[in-house]
Coordinates of N, CA and C in Angstrom, one line a residue:
M1456 N 143.1 68.5 36.2 CA 142.6 68.6 37.4 C 141.5 67.6 38.3
T1457 N 140.8 67.2 37.5 CA 139.9 66.2 37.9 C 140.0 65.2 38.8
R1458 N 141.1 64.8 38.0 CA 142.0 63.4 38.4 C 142.6 63.8 39.9
V1459 N 143.2 65.0 39.8 CA 143.8 65.3 40.9 C 142.9 65.3 42.2
R1460 N 141.3 66.1 42.1 CA 140.8 66.0 43.3 C 140.3 64.6 43.7
K1461 N 140.3 64.1 42.9 CA 139.4 62.4 43.2 C 140.8 61.6 43.8
L1462 N 141.6 61.9 43.8 CA 143.0 61.0 44.5 C 142.9 61.1 45.8
P1463 N 142.6 62.0 46.7 CA 142.5 61.8 48.0 C 141.4 61.3 48.5
S1464 N 140.7 61.6 47.7 CA 139.3 60.6 48.0 C 139.3 59.1 48.2
L1465 N 140.2 58.7 46.7 CA 140.5 57.5 46.7 C 141.1 57.0 47.8
F1466 N 142.4 57.6 48.1 CA 143.4 56.9 49.0 C 142.9 57.1 50.3
V1467 N 141.9 57.9 50.4 CA 140.8 57.8 52.1 C 140.2 56.5 52.1
T1468 N 139.6 56.1 50.9 CA 138.7 55.0 50.9 C 139.3 53.9 50.9
I1469 N 140.9 53.9 50.5 CA 141.9 52.4 50.6 C 142.4 52.6 52.0
L1470 N 142.7 53.5 52.8 CA 142.8 53.7 53.9 C 142.1 53.4 55.1
F1471 N 140.7 53.4 54.7 CA 139.3 53.2 55.8 C 139.0 51.4 55.4
Y1472 N 139.3 51.4 54.2 CA 139.0 49.7 54.0 C 140.4 49.2 54.7
L1473 N 141.7 49.4 54.4 CA 142.9 48.4 55.3 C 142.5 48.7 56.8
A1474 N 142.0 49.9 57.2 CA 141.7 50.3 58.5 C 140.6 49.3 59.2
S1475 N 139.4 49.0 58.2 CA 138.6 48.2 59.0 C 139.2 46.9 59.1
S1476 N 140.1 46.6 57.9 CA 140.4 44.9 57.8 C 140.9 44.6 59.1
T1477 N 141.8 45.6 59.1 CA 142.5 45.3 60.9 C 142.1 45.2 61.7
Y1478 N 140.9 46.2 62.2 CA 140.1 45.7 63.4 C 139.5 44.6 63.1
A1479 N 138.8 44.2 62.2 CA 137.8 42.9 61.7 C 139.1 41.8 62.5
S1480 N 139.9 42.0 62.1 CA 141.1 40.6 62.4 C 141.7 40.7 63.5
A1481 N 141.6 41.7 64.3 CA 141.8 42.3 65.4 C 140.8 41.4 66.3
D1482 N 139.7 41.9 65.7 CA 138.6 41.2 66.9 C 138.1 39.8 66.6
E1483 N 138.4 39.5 65.5 CA 138.6 37.6 64.9 C 139.3 36.9 66.2
K1484 N 140.8 38.0 66.1 CA 141.6 37.2 67.1 C 141.3 37.1 68.7
A1485 N 140.8 37.9 68.9 CA 140.6 38.3 70.2 C 139.4 37.7 70.9
L1486 N 138.3 37.2 69.6 CA 137.4 36.4 69.8 C 137.9 34.8 69.8
I1487 N 138.9 34.5 69.3 CA 139.4 33.0 69.1 C 140.1 32.7 70.2
T1488 N 140.5 33.7 70.7 CA 141.8 33.5 72.1 C 140.6 33.4 73.1
Q1489 N 139.7 34.1 73.3 CA 139.0 34.2 74.3 C 138.2 32.6 74.2
G1490 N 137.8 32.1 73.3 CA 137.1 31.1 72.9 C 137.8 30.0 73.0
E1491 N 139.3 29.9 73.1 CA 140.4 29.0 73.6 C 140.5 29.0 75.0
M1492 N 140.2 30.0 75.4 CA 140.4 29.9 77.1 C 139.6 29.3 77.8
L1493 N 138.0 29.6 77.0 CA 136.8 29.0 77.5 C 136.9 27.6 77.2
Y1494 N 137.3 27.2 75.7 CA 137.5 25.7 75.5 C 138.2 24.9 76.6
N1495 N 139.6 25.7 77.0 CA 140.4 25.1 78.1 C 139.7 25.4 79.6
Q1496 N 138.7 25.8 79.9 CA 138.4 25.7 81.1 C 137.0 25.0 80.9
N1497 N 136.3 24.8 79.8 CA 135.1 23.6 80.1 C 135.4 22.4 79.1
C1498 N 136.1 22.4 78.1 CA 135.9 20.9 77.2 C 137.0 20.3 77.0
V1499 N 138.4 20.8 77.7 CA 139.4 20.0 77.0 C 140.0 19.0 77.8
F1500 N 138.9 18.7 79.2 CA 139.5 17.7 79.6 C 138.8 16.3 78.8
C1501 N 137.3 16.4 78.2 CA 137.0 15.4 77.5 C 137.6 15.2 76.1
H1502 N 137.6 16.5 75.6 CA 137.9 16.7 73.9 C 139.2 16.9 73.8
Q1503 N 140.5 17.1 74.8 CA 141.8 17.3 75.0 C 142.5 18.5 74.2
A1504 N 143.8 18.7 74.5 CA 144.0 19.8 73.7 C 143.9 19.9 72.3
D1505 N 143.6 21.0 71.9 CA 143.7 21.3 70.3 C 142.0 20.8 69.8
A1506 N 141.3 20.3 70.6 CA 140.0 19.5 70.2 C 140.6 18.1 69.6
I1507 N 141.8 17.4 69.7 CA 141.7 16.3 69.1 C 141.2 15.1 69.5
G1508 N 140.2 15.2 70.7 CA 139.2 14.2 71.0 C 140.4 12.9 71.7
K1509 N 139.5 11.7 72.2 CA 140.2 10.5 72.3 C 139.4 9.3 72.6
T1510 N 139.7 8.7 71.4 CA 139.1 7.4 70.9 C 138.2 6.8 72.1
G1511 N 136.9 6.6 72.0 CA 136.3 5.7 73.1 C 136.1 6.7 74.3
F1512 N 136.0 7.9 74.0 CA 135.6 9.1 74.8 C 135.2 10.1 75.0
A1513 N 135.4 10.6 73.5 CA 135.0 12.0 72.9 C 135.4 12.3 72.0
P1514 N 134.6 13.1 70.9 CA 135.1 12.9 69.4 C 136.2 14.2 69.2
S1515 N 136.9 14.0 68.2 CA 137.5 15.4 67.6 C 137.0 16.3 67.7
L1516 N 136.9 17.7 67.9 CA 135.9 18.7 67.2 C 137.6 19.5 66.3
S1517 N 138.3 19.0 65.9 CA 139.0 20.2 65.3 C 139.2 19.2 64.0
N1518 N 138.5 18.4 64.0 CA 138.9 17.3 62.9 C 138.4 18.2 61.6
P1519 N 139.4 18.2 60.3 CA 139.1 18.9 59.4 C 137.7 18.8 58.5
E1520 N 137.6 17.4 58.4 CA 136.4 17.0 57.6 C 135.1 17.2 58.6
L1521 N 135.0 17.3 59.7 CA 133.7 17.8 60.3 C 133.5 19.1 60.3
L1522 N 134.8 20.0 60.5 CA 134.5 21.2 60.5 C 134.1 21.7 58.9
A1523 N 134.4 21.0 58.1 CA 134.1 21.4 56.7 C 132.4 21.4 56.6
I1524 N 131.5 20.3 57.2 CA 130.6 20.1 56.9 C 129.4 20.7 58.1
A1525 N 129.9 20.7 59.4 CA 129.5 21.3 60.3 C 129.1 22.6 60.6
S1526 N 127.7 23.2 60.7 CA 127.6 24.8 60.8 C 127.9 25.4 61.7
D1527 N 127.9 26.5 62.0 CA 127.9 27.0 63.1 C 127.0 27.0 64.0
K1528 N 125.8 26.9 63.4 CA 124.3 26.4 64.4 C 124.4 25.0 64.9
Y1529 N 125.0 23.9 64.4 CA 125.4 22.7 64.7 C 126.2 22.8 65.9
L1530 N 127.6 23.6 65.4 CA 128.5 23.4 66.7 C 128.0 24.0 68.3
A1531 N 127.3 25.2 67.6 CA 126.7 26.1 68.8 C 125.6 25.2 69.7
S1532 N 124.8 24.8 68.8 CA 123.5 24.4 69.6 C 124.1 22.9 70.4
T1533 N 124.8 22.2 70.0 CA 125.7 21.1 70.4 C 126.1 21.4 71.6
I1534 N 126.8 22.3 71.7 CA 127.5 23.2 72.9 C 126.6 23.5 74.0
R1535 N 125.3 24.3 73.6 CA 124.7 24.8 74.2 C 123.5 23.5 75.1
D1536 N 123.0 22.5 74.4 CA 122.2 21.6 74.6 C 122.6 20.7 75.0
G1537 N 123.9 20.3 74.9 CA 124.6 18.5 75.2 C 124.1 17.9 73.9
R1538 N 124.1 16.6 74.3 CA 123.8 15.3 73.5 C 123.3 14.4 74.7
I1539 N 122.0 14.5 74.7 CA 121.0 13.5 75.8 C 121.4 12.1 75.6
G1540 N 121.5 11.5 76.6 CA 121.7 10.0 76.8 C 123.2 10.0 76.6
T1541 N 123.7 10.8 76.7 CA 125.6 10.9 76.8 C 126.2 11.5 77.7
A1542 N 127.3 11.4 77.6 CA 128.1 12.0 79.0 C 128.0 13.5 78.8
M1543 N 127.9 14.3 77.2 CA 127.9 15.7 77.1 C 127.0 16.4 77.3
G1544 N 126.9 17.0 78.8 CA 126.1 17.7 79.0 C 125.9 18.9 78.5
P1545 N 125.1 19.9 79.2 CA 124.4 20.8 78.3 C 125.3 22.3 78.8
Y1546 N 125.9 22.8 77.9 CA 126.4 24.3 78.8 C 126.0 25.4 78.4
A1547 N 124.6 25.4 78.1 CA 123.5 26.8 78.1 C 124.1 28.0 79.0
H1548 N 124.4 27.8 80.3 CA 125.1 28.4 81.2 C 126.1 29.4 80.7
L1549 N 127.0 29.2 79.8 CA 128.2 29.7 79.3 C 127.2 30.9 78.7
G1550 N 126.4 30.9 78.0 CA 126.0 31.9 77.6 C 125.7 32.5 76.0
K1551 N 125.6 32.9 74.9 CA 125.5 32.9 73.8 C 126.8 33.4 73.5
E1552 N 127.3 34.7 73.7 CA 128.5 35.3 73.4 C 129.5 34.3 73.8
K1553 N 129.8 33.4 74.7 CA 130.9 32.5 75.0 C 130.8 31.1 74.2
I1554 N 129.9 31.1 73.8 CA 129.3 29.7 72.9 C 129.9 30.4 71.5
V1555 N 129.7 31.1 71.2 CA 129.9 31.7 69.9 C 131.8 31.9 69.9
A1556 N 132.0 32.5 71.0 CA 133.8 32.3 70.7 C 134.2 31.1 71.0
I1557 N 133.8 30.0 71.5 CA 134.2 28.5 71.3 C 134.1 28.2 69.8
V1558 N 132.7 28.6 69.2 CA 132.6 28.1 67.9 C 133.9 28.6 67.1
A1559 N 134.4 29.9 67.1 CA 135.3 30.6 66.6 C 136.6 29.9 66.9
Y1560 N 137.0 29.7 67.9 CA 137.8 28.7 67.9 C 138.2 27.3 67.7
L1561 N 137.2 26.7 67.6 CA 137.0 25.5 66.9 C 137.3 25.8 65.2
R1562 N 136.7 27.0 64.8 CA 137.0 27.1 63.3 C 138.1 27.4 63.1
S1563 N 138.9 28.0 64.0 CA 140.3 28.3 63.8 C 141.0 27.0 63.1
H1564 N 140.5 26.2 63.6 CA 141.3 24.8 63.0 C 141.2 24.3 61.8
E1565 N 140.2 25.0 60.9 CA 139.7 24.5 59.8 C 140.6 24.6 58.4
T1566 N 140.7 23.5 57.9 CA 142.1 23.5 56.8 C 140.8 22.9 55.4
L1567 N 139.6 22.7 55.2 CA 139.6 22.6 54.1 C 138.3 23.6 54.0
P1568 N 137.7 23.4 52.7 CA 136.6 24.5 52.2 C 135.5 24.4 53.0
H1569 N 134.7 25.3 53.6 CA 133.5 25.0 54.3 C 132.4 25.0 53.6
R1570 N 131.5 24.1 53.7 CA 130.6 23.9 52.7 C 129.1 23.3 53.5
S1571 N 129.0 23.7 54.7 CA 127.9 23.0 55.3 C 126.4 23.7 55.0
A1572 N 126.5 24.8 54.5 CA 125.3 25.6 53.8 C 124.7 24.4 52.7
E1573 N 125.6 24.1 51.8 CA 125.1 22.9 50.4 C 125.4 21.6 51.0
V1574 N 125.6 21.3 52.2 CA 125.7 19.8 52.5 C 124.0 20.0 53.3
D1575 N 123.6 20.5 54.2 CA 122.5 20.7 54.8 C 121.4 21.0 53.9
K1576 N 121.6 21.4 52.7 CA 120.3 21.3 51.8 C 120.6 20.4 50.7
Q1577 N 121.5 19.2 50.9 CA 120.8 18.2 50.3 C 119.6 17.4 50.6
R1578 N 119.0 16.7 49.4 CA 118.0 15.9 50.0 C 117.9 15.1 51.0
S1579 N 116.5 15.0 51.5 CA 116.5 14.0 52.7 C 116.6 12.3 51.8
A1580 N 117.0 11.6 52.8 CA 116.9 10.1 52.5 C 116.3 9.4 52.3
Q1581 N 116.3 8.8 50.7 CA 115.3 8.2 50.5 C 115.7 6.5 50.3
G1582 N 115.3 5.6 51.5 CA 115.5 4.4 51.7 C 115.0 3.8 52.1
D1583 N 115.5 2.1 52.2 CA 114.7 1.2 52.6 C 115.4 0.8 53.9
A1584 N 114.7 1.0 55.1 CA 115.3 1.1 56.7 C 115.3 -0.2 57.2
R1585 N 114.9 -1.2 56.7 CA 115.2 -2.6 56.2 C 116.6 -2.9 56.2
K1586 N 116.7 -2.8 54.9 CA 118.3 -3.0 54.3 C 119.3 -2.2 55.2
G1587 N 118.8 -0.7 55.5 CA 119.7 -0.1 56.4 C 120.0 -0.8 57.5
E1588 N 119.2 -1.4 58.2 CA 119.5 -2.1 59.4 C 120.5 -3.3 59.4
L1589 N 120.4 -3.9 57.9 CA 121.0 -4.9 58.2 C 122.7 -4.5 57.6
W1590 N 122.7 -3.3 56.9 CA 124.0 -2.9 56.7 C 124.3 -2.2 57.9
Y1591 N 124.0 -1.5 58.6 CA 124.7 -1.1 59.8 C 124.9 -2.0 60.8
H1592 N 123.9 -2.8 60.7 CA 124.9 -4.1 62.3 C 125.9 -4.8 61.2
D1593 N 126.2 -4.8 60.0 CA 127.3 -5.4 59.5 C 128.8 -4.4 59.5
I1594 N 128.2 -3.2 59.2 CA 129.7 -2.3 59.4 C 129.8 -1.3 60.3
C1595 N 128.6 -0.8 60.8 CA 128.8 0.2 61.9 C 128.6 0.2 63.0
S1596 N 127.9 -1.0 63.5 CA 127.6 -1.3 64.8 C 129.1 -1.6 66.0
T1597 N 130.0 -2.4 65.2 CA 131.1 -2.7 65.7 C 131.9 -1.4 66.6
C1598 N 131.7 -0.3 66.0 CA 131.9 1.4 66.5 C 131.3 2.0 67.4
H1599 N 129.9 1.6 66.7 CA 128.7 2.9 67.5 C 128.1 2.2 68.3
G1600 N 127.9 0.9 68.2 CA 127.1 -0.2 68.9 C 125.8 -0.9 68.6
P1601 N 125.2 -1.6 69.0 CA 124.1 -2.3 68.4 C 122.9 -1.5 68.0
Q1602 N 122.6 -0.5 69.1 CA 121.6 0.9 68.6 C 122.2 1.9 68.5
G1603 N 123.6 2.4 68.2 CA 123.9 3.5 68.1 C 124.2 4.1 69.4
D1604 N 124.4 3.4 70.6 CA 124.7 4.2 71.7 C 125.7 4.7 72.2
G1605 N 126.6 4.5 71.1 CA 128.2 5.1 71.6 C 129.0 4.4 72.7
Y1606 N 130.0 5.5 73.1 CA 130.7 5.2 74.4 C 130.3 4.8 75.6
L1607 N 128.7 5.0 75.8 CA 128.5 5.1 77.2 C 127.9 3.3 77.0
A1608 N 127.8 2.6 75.7 CA 127.6 1.5 75.5 C 128.9 0.7 75.8
G1609 N 129.8 1.2 75.6 CA 131.5 1.1 75.8 C 131.9 0.6 74.1
S1610 N 131.6 1.3 73.3 CA 131.8 1.3 72.1 C 132.9 2.4 71.9
S1611 N 133.4 2.2 70.6 CA 134.3 3.5 70.2 C 134.1 4.3 69.6
G1612 N 133.0 4.3 69.0 CA 132.2 5.4 68.2 C 131.2 6.1 68.8
T1613 N 130.7 7.5 68.6 CA 130.0 8.4 68.7 C 128.8 7.8 68.9
A1614 N 127.7 8.4 69.8 CA 126.4 7.7 69.6 C 125.6 8.7 68.5
I1615 N 125.5 7.6 67.8 CA 124.5 8.1 66.4 C 123.3 7.9 66.4
G1616 N 123.0 6.9 67.1 CA 121.5 6.5 67.3 C 120.6 7.4 68.4
K1617 N 121.5 8.1 69.2 CA 120.5 9.1 70.2 C 119.9 10.7 69.4
A1618 N 118.9 10.9 70.0 CA 118.2 11.9 69.5 C 119.1 13.1 69.8
G1619 N 120.0 13.3 70.5 CA 120.8 14.7 70.7 C 121.9 14.7 69.3
F1620 N 122.2 13.6 68.5 CA 122.6 13.6 67.6 C 121.8 13.7 66.4
L1621 N 120.8 13.0 66.4 CA 119.9 12.8 64.9 C 119.0 14.3 65.0
S1622 N 118.8 14.7 65.9 CA 118.1 16.1 66.0 C 118.8 17.1 65.5
K1623 N 120.2 17.2 65.4 CA 120.9 18.3 64.9 C 121.6 18.2 63.5
A1624 N 121.9 16.8 63.3 CA 122.6 16.4 62.2 C 121.5 16.4 60.8
S1625 N 121.6 16.9 59.9 CA 121.0 16.7 58.5 C 121.6 15.5 57.7
D1626 N 120.3 15.1 57.0 CA 120.8 13.8 56.3 C 122.1 14.1 55.6
G1627 N 122.2 15.0 54.7 CA 123.3 15.3 54.1 C 124.6 15.6 55.2
F1628 N 124.6 16.0 56.1 CA 126.0 15.8 57.5 C 126.1 14.1 57.2
I1629 N 124.9 13.4 57.8 CA 125.2 12.3 57.9 C 126.1 11.3 56.6
R1630 N 125.2 11.7 55.5 CA 125.5 11.3 54.1 C 127.2 11.4 53.7
E1631 N 127.6 12.9 54.1 CA 129.0 12.8 53.9 C 130.2 12.2 54.8
T1632 N 129.2 11.9 55.9 CA 130.1 11.3 57.1 C 130.3 9.9 56.5
I1633 N 129.5 9.4 56.1 CA 129.4 7.9 55.7 C 130.5 7.7 54.3
K1634 N 130.5 8.6 53.8 CA 131.0 8.8 52.5 C 132.2 8.9 52.5
Y1635 N 132.9 10.1 53.1 CA 134.2 10.3 53.0 C 135.1 10.2 54.5
G1636 N 134.3 10.0 55.5 CA 134.8 9.6 56.9 C 135.4 10.3 57.8
R1637 N 136.1 10.8 58.2 CA 137.0 11.5 59.3 C 138.3 11.2 59.4
S1638 N 139.1 12.1 58.5 CA 140.8 11.7 58.7 C 141.5 11.4 60.0
N1639 N 142.3 10.4 60.2 CA 143.0 10.5 61.4 C 142.2 9.8 62.8
T1640 N 141.4 9.2 62.2 CA 140.2 8.7 63.5 C 139.8 7.0 62.6
R1641 N 138.9 6.6 63.4 CA 138.8 5.0 63.1 C 137.2 5.1 62.2
M1642 N 136.8 6.3 61.7 CA 135.9 6.5 60.8 C 136.3 6.7 59.6
L1643 N 136.2 5.8 58.9 CA 137.0 5.9 57.6 C 135.8 6.2 56.3
P1644 N 136.1 6.3 55.2 CA 135.2 6.4 54.2 C 134.7 5.1 53.9
F1645 N 133.4 5.3 53.2 CA 132.9 4.0 53.3 C 131.7 3.8 51.8
Y1646 N 132.6 4.7 50.7 CA 131.9 4.7 49.8 C 132.4 4.6 48.1
G1647 N 131.9 3.8 47.6 CA 132.7 3.6 46.4 C 133.7 2.6 46.5
S1648 N 134.6 2.6 45.7 CA 135.9 1.5 45.4 C 136.8 1.6 46.4
A1649 N 137.1 3.0 46.7 CA 137.9 3.3 47.6 C 137.4 3.7 48.9
G1650 N 135.9 3.2 49.0 CA 136.0 3.0 50.6 C 136.2 1.6 51.5
L1651 N 136.1 1.4 52.8 CA 136.0 0.7 53.3 C 135.2 -0.7 52.7
A1652 N 133.9 0.0 52.8 CA 132.8 -1.1 52.6 C 132.2 -1.1 51.2
N1653 N 132.9 -0.5 50.6 CA 132.7 0.0 49.4 C 130.5 0.2 48.9
L1654 N 130.2 0.8 49.5 CA 128.9 1.5 49.5 C 128.5 2.3 48.4
D1655 N 127.4 1.8 47.7 CA 127.0 2.8 46.6 C 125.7 3.6 47.1
E1656 N 125.4 4.5 46.4 CA 124.6 5.5 47.0 C 123.3 4.9 47.4
Q1657 N 123.1 4.2 47.0 CA 121.6 3.8 47.5 C 121.6 3.1 49.0
E1658 N 122.8 2.4 49.0 CA 123.0 1.4 50.3 C 123.3 2.6 51.5
I1659 N 123.6 3.7 51.2 CA 124.3 4.7 52.0 C 122.6 5.7 52.6
E1660 N 121.5 5.7 51.3 CA 120.7 6.1 51.7 C 119.9 5.1 52.8
D1661 N 119.7 3.7 52.9 CA 119.3 2.9 53.5 C 119.6 3.0 54.7
I1662 N 120.9 3.3 55.0 CA 121.5 3.6 56.5 C 121.0 4.3 56.9
I1663 N 121.1 5.8 56.2 CA 120.7 6.9 57.1 C 118.7 6.7 57.3
T1664 N 118.2 6.1 56.5 CA 117.1 6.0 56.8 C 116.6 5.2 58.0
Y1665 N 117.7 4.2 58.2 CA 117.6 3.2 59.3 C 118.0 4.1 60.7
L1666 N 118.9 4.8 60.2 CA 119.2 5.7 61.8 C 118.2 6.8 61.8
R1667 N 117.4 7.1 61.1 CA 116.1 7.9 61.4 C 115.2 7.1 62.5
T1668 N 115.3 6.0 62.3 CA 113.9 5.1 63.1 C 114.6 5.1 64.6
L1669 N 115.7 5.4 64.9 CA 116.2 5.1 66.1 C 115.7 5.9 67.1
N1670 N 115.6 5.6 68.4 CA 115.8 6.6 69.1 C 114.2 7.3 69.3
K1671 N 113.1 6.6 68.8 CA 111.9 7.5 68.7 C 110.8 7.1 70.0

């Protein structure tokens, strides 16, 4: 008899869980739909349909390697504040809720495991800025410009030497980007024997340390 009495309670619990999941899923879909609409109103001209970007003009925001290591805070603060010294202006006027919706839309393109928390907790770079400068000019400046000025300097890559980027990107974020690149872009992996430049750990540390000296 005791088991019979418990069954209705268990059944109600399962129904409540399923209903909650359905509502959560519906709310998430609604947020993504809102974010897509806002993206198409405010972002699509530069970042293109489906956020695929345009080389030499605006980066892809739906790139799987980017979304895997970029935190919601990184994405939201970039939308809110823009990138000083670039064509990416601030969109703080949209307000927090609309920015959150755009981030949710970008997240809907995610295909790789999300690991921004562990990436942002990585150690600070310990390198030699003088050596990093040599590496930067040898392998990075062709796309990102001599001082990391990016598109506005006529380069095909983003402005990684500007405060707008350096103030938001952790050393872990930069480290992972140099190591593993961005698929389907000109930003190729540079780490190890499989990388374009066969950089080792210390050489990457040197480049990050040099980047931190820029635009101060």
